[in-house]
CSV table of C-alpha atoms in Angstrom, one decimal:
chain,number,residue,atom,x,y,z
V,645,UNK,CA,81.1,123.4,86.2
V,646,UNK,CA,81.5,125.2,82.7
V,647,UNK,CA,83.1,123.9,79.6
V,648,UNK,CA,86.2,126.6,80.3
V,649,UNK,CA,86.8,124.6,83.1
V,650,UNK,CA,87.3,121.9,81.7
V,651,UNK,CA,89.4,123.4,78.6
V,652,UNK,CA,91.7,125.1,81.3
V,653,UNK,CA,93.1,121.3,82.4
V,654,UNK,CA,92.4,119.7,78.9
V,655,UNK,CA,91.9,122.4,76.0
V,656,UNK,CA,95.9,122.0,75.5
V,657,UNK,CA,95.9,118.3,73.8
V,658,UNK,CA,97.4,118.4,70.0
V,659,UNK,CA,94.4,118.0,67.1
V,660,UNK,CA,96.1,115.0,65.4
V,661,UNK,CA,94.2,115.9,61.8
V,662,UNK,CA,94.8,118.0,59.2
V,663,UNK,CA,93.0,121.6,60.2
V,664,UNK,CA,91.2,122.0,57.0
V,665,UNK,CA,89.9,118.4,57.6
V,666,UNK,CA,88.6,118.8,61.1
V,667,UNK,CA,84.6,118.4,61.0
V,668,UNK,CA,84.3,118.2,65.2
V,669,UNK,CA,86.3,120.0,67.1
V,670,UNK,CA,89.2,117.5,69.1
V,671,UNK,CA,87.9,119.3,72.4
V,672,UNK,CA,84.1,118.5,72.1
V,673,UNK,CA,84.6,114.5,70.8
V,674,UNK,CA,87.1,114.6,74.3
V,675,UNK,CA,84.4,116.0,76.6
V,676,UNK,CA,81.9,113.7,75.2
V,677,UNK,CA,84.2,110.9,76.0
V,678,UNK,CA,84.6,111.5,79.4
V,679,UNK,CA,80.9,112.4,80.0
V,680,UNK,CA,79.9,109.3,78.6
V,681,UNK,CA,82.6,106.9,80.7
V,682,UNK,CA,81.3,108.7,83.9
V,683,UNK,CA,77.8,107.4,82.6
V,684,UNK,CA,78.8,104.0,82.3
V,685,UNK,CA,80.1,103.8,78.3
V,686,UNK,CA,82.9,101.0,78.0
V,687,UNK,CA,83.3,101.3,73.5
V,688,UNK,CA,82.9,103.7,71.1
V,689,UNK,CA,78.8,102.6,69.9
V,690,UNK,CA,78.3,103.4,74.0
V,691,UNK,CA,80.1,106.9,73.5
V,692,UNK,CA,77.5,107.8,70.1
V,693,UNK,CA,74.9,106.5,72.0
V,694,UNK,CA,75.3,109.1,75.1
V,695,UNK,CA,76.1,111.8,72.8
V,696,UNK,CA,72.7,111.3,70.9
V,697,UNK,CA,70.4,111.1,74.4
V,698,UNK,CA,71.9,113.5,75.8
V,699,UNK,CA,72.5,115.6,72.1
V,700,UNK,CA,70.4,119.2,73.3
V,701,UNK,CA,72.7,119.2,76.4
V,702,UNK,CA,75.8,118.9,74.7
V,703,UNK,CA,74.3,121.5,72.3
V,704,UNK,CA,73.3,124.0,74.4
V,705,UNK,CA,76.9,124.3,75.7
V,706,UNK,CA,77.8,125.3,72.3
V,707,UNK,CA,79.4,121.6,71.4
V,708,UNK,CA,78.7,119.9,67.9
V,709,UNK,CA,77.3,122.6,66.3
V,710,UNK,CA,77.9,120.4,63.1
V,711,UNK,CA,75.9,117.3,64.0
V,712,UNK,CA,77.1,114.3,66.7
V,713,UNK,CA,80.3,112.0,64.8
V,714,UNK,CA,79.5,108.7,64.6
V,715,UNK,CA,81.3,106.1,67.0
V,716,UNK,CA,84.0,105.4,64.2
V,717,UNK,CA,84.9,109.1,63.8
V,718,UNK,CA,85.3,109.3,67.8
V,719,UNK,CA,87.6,106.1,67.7
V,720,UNK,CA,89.5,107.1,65.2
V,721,UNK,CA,90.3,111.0,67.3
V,722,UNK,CA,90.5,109.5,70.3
V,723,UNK,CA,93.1,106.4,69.5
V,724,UNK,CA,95.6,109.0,67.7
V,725,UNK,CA,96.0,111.5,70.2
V,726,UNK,CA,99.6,111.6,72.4
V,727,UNK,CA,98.8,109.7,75.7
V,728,UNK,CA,102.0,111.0,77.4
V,729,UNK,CA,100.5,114.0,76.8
V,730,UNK,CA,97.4,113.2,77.9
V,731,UNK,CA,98.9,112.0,80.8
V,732,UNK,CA,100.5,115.1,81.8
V,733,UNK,CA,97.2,117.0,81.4
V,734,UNK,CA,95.6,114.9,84.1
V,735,UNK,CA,98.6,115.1,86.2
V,736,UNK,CA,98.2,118.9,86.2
V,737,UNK,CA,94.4,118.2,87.0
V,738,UNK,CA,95.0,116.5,90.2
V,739,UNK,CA,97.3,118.7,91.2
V,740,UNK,CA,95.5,121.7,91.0
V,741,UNK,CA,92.0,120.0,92.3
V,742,UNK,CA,93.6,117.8,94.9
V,743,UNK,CA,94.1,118.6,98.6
V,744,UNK,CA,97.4,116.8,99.4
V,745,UNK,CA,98.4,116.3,103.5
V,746,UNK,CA,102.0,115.8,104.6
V,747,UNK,CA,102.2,111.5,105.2
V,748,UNK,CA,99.5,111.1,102.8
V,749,UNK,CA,99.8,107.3,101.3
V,750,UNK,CA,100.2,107.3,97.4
V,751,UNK,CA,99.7,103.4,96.3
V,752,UNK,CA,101.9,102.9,93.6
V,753,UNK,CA,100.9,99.5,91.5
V,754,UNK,CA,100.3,98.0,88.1
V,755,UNK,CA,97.4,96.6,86.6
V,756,UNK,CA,97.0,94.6,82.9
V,757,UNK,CA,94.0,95.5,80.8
V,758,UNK,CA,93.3,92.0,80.1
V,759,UNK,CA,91.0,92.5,76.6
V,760,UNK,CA,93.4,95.2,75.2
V,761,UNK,CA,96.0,92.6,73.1
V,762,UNK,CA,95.9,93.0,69.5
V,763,UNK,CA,93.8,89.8,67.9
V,764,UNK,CA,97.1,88.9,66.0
V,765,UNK,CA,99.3,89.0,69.5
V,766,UNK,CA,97.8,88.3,72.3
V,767,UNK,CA,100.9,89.3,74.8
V,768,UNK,CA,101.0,92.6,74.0
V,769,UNK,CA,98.0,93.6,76.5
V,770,UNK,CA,98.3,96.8,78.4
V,771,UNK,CA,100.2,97.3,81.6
V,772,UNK,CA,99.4,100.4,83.2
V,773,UNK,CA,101.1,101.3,86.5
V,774,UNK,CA,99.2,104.0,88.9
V,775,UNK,CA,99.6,106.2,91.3
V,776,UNK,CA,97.0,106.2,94.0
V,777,UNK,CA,95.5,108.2,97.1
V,778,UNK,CA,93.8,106.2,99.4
V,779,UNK,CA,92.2,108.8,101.6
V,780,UNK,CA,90.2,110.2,99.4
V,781,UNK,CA,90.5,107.1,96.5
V,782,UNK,CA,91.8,109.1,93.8
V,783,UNK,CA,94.3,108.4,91.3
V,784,UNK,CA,97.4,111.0,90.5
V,785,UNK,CA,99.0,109.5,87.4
V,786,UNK,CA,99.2,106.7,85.0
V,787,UNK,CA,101.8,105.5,82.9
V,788,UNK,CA,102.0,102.6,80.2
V,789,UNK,CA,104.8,100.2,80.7
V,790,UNK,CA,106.8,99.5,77.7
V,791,UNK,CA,106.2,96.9,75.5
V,792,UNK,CA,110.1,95.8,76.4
V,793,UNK,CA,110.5,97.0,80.1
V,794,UNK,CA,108.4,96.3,83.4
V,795,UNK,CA,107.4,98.4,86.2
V,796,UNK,CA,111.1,99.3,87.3
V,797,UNK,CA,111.2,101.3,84.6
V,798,UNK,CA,107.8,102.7,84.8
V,799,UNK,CA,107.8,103.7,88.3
V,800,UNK,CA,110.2,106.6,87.9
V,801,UNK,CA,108.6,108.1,85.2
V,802,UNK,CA,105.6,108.2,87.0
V,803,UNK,CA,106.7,109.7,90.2
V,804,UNK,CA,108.9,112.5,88.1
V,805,UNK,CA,105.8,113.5,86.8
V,806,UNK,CA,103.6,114.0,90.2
V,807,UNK,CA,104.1,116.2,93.4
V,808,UNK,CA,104.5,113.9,96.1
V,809,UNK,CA,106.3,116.0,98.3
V,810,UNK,CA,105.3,115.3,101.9
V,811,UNK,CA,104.0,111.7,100.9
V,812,UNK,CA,104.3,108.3,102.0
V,813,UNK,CA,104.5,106.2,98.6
V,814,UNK,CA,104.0,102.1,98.8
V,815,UNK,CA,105.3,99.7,96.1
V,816,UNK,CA,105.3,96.5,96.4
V,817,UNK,CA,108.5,94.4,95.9
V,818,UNK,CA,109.3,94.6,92.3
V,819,UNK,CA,109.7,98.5,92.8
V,820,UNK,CA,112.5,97.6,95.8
V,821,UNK,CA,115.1,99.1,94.2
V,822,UNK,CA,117.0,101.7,95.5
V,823,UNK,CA,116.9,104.2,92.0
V,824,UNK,CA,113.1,104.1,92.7
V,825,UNK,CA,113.9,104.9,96.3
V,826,UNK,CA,116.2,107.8,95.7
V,827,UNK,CA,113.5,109.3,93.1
V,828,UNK,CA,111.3,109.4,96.1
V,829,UNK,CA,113.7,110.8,98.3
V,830,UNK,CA,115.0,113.0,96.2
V,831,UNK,CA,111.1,114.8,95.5
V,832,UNK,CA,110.9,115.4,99.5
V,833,UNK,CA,108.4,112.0,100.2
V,834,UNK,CA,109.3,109.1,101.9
V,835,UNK,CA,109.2,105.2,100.5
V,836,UNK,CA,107.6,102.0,102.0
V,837,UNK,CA,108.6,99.4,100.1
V,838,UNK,CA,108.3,95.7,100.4
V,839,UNK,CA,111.0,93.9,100.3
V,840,UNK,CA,111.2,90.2,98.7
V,841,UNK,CA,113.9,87.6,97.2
V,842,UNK,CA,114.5,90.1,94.7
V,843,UNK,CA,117.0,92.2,97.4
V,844,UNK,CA,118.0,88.6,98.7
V,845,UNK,CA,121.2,90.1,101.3
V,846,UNK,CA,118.7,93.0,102.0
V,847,UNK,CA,115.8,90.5,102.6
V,848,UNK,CA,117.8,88.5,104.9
V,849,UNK,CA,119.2,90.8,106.9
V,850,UNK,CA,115.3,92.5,107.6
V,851,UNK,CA,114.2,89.3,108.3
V,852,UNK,CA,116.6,88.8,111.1
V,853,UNK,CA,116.7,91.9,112.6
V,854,UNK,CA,112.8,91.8,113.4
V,855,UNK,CA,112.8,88.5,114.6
V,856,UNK,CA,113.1,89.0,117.9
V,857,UNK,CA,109.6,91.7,117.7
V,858,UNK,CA,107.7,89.5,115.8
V,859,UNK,CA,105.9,88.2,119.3
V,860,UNK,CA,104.9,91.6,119.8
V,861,UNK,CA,102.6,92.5,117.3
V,862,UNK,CA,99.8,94.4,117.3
V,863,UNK,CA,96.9,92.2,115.6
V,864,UNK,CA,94.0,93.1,113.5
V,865,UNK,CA,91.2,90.7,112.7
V,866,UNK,CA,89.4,90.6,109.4
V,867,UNK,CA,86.7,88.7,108.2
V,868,UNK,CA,85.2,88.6,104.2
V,869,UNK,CA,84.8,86.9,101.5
V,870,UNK,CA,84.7,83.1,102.5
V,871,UNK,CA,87.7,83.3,105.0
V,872,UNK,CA,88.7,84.5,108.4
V,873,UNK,CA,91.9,86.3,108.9
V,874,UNK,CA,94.4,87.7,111.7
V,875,UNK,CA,96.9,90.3,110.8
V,876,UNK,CA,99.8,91.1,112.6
V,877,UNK,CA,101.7,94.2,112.4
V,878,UNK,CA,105.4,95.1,113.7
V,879,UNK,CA,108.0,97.3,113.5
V,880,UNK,CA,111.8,98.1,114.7
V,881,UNK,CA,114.3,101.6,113.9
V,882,UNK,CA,116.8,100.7,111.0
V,883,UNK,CA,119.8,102.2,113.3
V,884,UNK,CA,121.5,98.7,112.7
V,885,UNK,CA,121.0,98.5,108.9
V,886,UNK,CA,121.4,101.8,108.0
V,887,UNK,CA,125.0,101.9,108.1
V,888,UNK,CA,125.9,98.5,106.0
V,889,UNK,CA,122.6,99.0,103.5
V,890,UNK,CA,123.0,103.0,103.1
V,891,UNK,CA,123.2,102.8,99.6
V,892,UNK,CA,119.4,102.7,100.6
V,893,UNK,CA,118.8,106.4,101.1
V,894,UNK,CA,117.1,107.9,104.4
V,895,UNK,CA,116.4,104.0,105.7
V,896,UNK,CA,115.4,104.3,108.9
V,897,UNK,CA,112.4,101.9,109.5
V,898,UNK,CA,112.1,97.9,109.1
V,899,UNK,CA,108.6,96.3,109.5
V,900,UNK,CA,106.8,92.8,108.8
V,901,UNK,CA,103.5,92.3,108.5
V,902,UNK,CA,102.4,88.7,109.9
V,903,UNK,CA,99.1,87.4,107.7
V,904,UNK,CA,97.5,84.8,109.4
V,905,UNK,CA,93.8,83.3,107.2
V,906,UNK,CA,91.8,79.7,107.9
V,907,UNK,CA,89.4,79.7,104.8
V,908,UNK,CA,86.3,77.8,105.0
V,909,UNK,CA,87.6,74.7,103.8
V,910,UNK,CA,89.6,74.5,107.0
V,911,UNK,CA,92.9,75.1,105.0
V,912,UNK,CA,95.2,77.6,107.2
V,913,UNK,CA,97.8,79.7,105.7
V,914,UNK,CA,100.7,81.8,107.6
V,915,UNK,CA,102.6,84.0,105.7
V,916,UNK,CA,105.3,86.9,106.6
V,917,UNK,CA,105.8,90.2,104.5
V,918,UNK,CA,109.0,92.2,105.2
V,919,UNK,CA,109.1,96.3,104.5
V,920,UNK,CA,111.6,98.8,104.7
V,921,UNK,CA,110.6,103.0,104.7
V,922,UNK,CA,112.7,106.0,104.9
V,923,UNK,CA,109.8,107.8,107.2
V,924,UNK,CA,110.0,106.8,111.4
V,925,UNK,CA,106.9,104.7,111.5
V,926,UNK,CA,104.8,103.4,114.7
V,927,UNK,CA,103.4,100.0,114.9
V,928,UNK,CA,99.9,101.8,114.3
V,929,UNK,CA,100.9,104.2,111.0
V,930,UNK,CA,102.6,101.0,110.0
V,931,UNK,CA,99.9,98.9,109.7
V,932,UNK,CA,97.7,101.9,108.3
V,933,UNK,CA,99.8,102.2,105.4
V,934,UNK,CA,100.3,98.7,104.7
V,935,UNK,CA,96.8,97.9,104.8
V,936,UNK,CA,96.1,101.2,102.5
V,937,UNK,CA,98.6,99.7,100.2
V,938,UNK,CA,96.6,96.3,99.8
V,939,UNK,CA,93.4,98.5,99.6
V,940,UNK,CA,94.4,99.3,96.1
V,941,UNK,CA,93.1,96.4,94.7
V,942,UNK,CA,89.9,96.6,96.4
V,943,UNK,CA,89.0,100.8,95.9
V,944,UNK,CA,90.9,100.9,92.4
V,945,UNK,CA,91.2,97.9,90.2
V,946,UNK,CA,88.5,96.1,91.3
V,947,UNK,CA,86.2,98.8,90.7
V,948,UNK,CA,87.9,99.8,87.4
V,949,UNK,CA,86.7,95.7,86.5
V,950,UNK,CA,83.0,95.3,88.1
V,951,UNK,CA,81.7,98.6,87.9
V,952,UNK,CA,84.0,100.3,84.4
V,953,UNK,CA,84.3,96.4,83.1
V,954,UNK,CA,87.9,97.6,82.1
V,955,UNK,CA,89.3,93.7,81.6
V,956,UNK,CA,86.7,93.4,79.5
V,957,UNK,CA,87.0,96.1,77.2
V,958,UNK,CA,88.2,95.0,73.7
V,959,UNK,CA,89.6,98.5,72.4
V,960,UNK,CA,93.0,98.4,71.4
V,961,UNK,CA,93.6,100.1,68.4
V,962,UNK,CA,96.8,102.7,68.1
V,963,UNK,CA,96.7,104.1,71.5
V,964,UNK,CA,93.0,103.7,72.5
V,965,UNK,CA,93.7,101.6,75.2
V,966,UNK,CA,96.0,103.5,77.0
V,967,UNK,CA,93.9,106.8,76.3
V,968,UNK,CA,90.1,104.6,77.7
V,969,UNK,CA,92.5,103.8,80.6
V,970,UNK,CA,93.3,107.4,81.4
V,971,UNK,CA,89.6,108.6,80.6
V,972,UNK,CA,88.0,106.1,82.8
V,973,UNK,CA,90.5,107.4,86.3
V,974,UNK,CA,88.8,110.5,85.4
V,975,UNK,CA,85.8,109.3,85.6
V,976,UNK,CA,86.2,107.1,88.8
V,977,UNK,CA,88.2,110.6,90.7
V,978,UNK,CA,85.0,112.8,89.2
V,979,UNK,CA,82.6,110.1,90.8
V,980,UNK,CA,84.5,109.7,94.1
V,981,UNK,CA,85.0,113.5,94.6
V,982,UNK,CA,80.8,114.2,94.2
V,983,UNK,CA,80.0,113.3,97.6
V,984,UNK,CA,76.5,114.7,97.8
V,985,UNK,CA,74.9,111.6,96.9
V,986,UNK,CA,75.3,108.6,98.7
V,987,UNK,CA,75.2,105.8,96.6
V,988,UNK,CA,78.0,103.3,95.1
V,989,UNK,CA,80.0,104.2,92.1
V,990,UNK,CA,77.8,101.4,89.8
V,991,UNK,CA,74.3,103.8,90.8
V,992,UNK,CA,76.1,106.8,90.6
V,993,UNK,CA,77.0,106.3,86.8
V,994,UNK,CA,73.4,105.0,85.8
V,995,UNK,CA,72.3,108.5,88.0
V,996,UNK,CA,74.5,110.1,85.6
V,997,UNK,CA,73.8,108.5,82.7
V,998,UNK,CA,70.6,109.3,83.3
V,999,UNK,CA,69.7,113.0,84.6
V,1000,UNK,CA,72.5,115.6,83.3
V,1001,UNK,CA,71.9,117.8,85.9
V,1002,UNK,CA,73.7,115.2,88.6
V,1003,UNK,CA,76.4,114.9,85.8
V,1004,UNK,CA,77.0,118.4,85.9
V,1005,UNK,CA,77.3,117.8,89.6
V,1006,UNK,CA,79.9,115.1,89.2
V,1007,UNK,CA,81.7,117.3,86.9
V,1008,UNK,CA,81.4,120.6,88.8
V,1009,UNK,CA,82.7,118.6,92.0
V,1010,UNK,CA,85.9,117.6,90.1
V,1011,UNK,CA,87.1,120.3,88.7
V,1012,UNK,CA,86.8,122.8,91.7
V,1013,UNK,CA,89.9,124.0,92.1
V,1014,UNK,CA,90.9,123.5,95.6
């Protein structure tokens, strides 16, 4: 991979300073960022302390040719830069470096940075909402909720800025609203959204209707982490509902997923989830994409916690948080998309933190155009 590379996807991002008071260039302080998150860095001390191990590297690609900027310089570039724009930069990254398949899944969920409130407020942590590939465990987009809105809100403005023509896109039920289902309709993809008390005629009438297939499921059984569990999976054509509920656009599948789990207490649990989609969906793609849904948590923010230790991350000044969030999905896609070494994302960033030349093969892997 070579620094133009990089700059071709990135090199566009507004200098927030004054030119004639610019000491490091906006584009090399950026670079080091994300080299340094894919090595494992979580604050701005980490970030100096990469750039000075790894200082001849960064120097012989031509990058501080004044000197390394000490971690308070780097937070204060980094915190006032435009994350929408930002945003939009990565957007155009995936794009051009992602291989998309017609009835690929895009996970669409949110996530609060649990460390990012101010010290004076602590309600105003980050929510970030994501888009999310689970073939090949990338993510498309982010967007920050606003401080006086939720996720319904969110959600559009996030799908308006990816190509997800082709796709299957999951939301869980507080994105069951039919403005979020015409977006997706309306770019070509198809929705799978769960529906809950929130559409309480809707939920009703879905619940009824696949009554009578609920005793013929098919089942999956899952063991893990302290608790057995049997998952049911069944579906039925809207051809019923699609006349009285087609303010819903396209609808044309209902589904439930049946979650059955007897934890090693002995305590049992049974619990129904109701779905509706625009795509025509078999019992087996139904269960696929509801279970790729739920995978979110564990491929995405689970890793973004144990092996990034986002909730723990204390940055939150101007728009840091929101940027570190968007820096460290481009670390997790750059890991995921090196596949020549086999090893989990946690030994993968000490590798890299360690030897540049397997960083230069993480980076190399993720910016190859497709």
């Amino acid at each position: 991979m070579t620094i133009d590379v990089f700059s071709q996807h990135f090199g566009s991002i507004k200098d927030p300073r004054q030119s004639a008071k610019v000491s490091y260039p906006l584009f090399d302080v950026l670079f080091l960022t994300v080299c340094a998150t894919i090595g494992g860095a979580n604050g701005w001390e980490d970030i100096e302390d990469f750039g000075e191990a790894h200082f001849h590297w960064f120097r012989e690609k031509g990058l501080f040719t004044a000197g390394l900027p000490v971690h308070d310089t780097i937070a204060r570039l980094i915190s006032r830069l435009d994350p929408a724009q930002f945003q939009q930069c990565f957007s155009k990254w995936m794009l051009a470096v992602n291989e998309q398949t017609n009835g690929q899944l895009i996970a669409v969920d949110g996530k609060v940075l649990r460390s990012s409130y101010t010290r004076d407020d602590r309600k105003s942590t980050i929510h970030m909402v994501s888009a999310f590939a689970t073939a090949n465990g990338v993510v498309m987009g982010q967007v920050k909720t606003d401080a006086k809105s939720n996720e319904i809100t969110a959600i559009p403005e996030l799908l308006n800025a990816l190509d997800i023509k082709g796709a299957l896109v999951s939301i869980d039920a507080m994105g069951c609203q039919t403005d979020i289902a015409k977006t997706i309709t309306d770019k070509k993809a198809d929705y799978l959204l769960a529906v809950k008390g929130n559409q309480e005629t809707l939920y009703k009438a879905v619940k009824a209707q696949l009554k009578p297939v609920i005793e013929d499921p098919i089942v999956c059984i899952e063991k893990g982490r302290g608790r057995k569990e049997a998952r049911a999976y069944a579906v039925l054509p809207a051809t019923e509902l699609a006349e009285e509920f087609a303010h819903w656009p396209g609808l044309k599948t209902l589904g439930v997923a049946m979650g059955y789990r007897l934890a090693d207490n002995g305590k049992e649990s049974l619990e129904y989830r109701y779905y509706i989609s625009s795509a025509e969906l078999s019992k087996e793609q139904f269960a696929d994409a509801v279970r790729g849904h739920w995978g979110i948590e564990n491929s995405l923010h689970w890793v973004l916690d144990t092996s990034f230790s986002e909730d723990d991350c204390q940055i939150y000044r101007e728009n840091a948080a929101e940027l570190l969030a968007i820096v460290r999905h481009m670390a997790l896609n750059l890991l995921r998309q090196e596949t020549g070494k086999k090893a989990s994302i946690r030994r993968k960033q000490n590798i890299a933190a360690m030897n540049t030349t397997y960083l230069e093969q993480v980076l190399s892997a993720g910016f190859s155009e497709k």
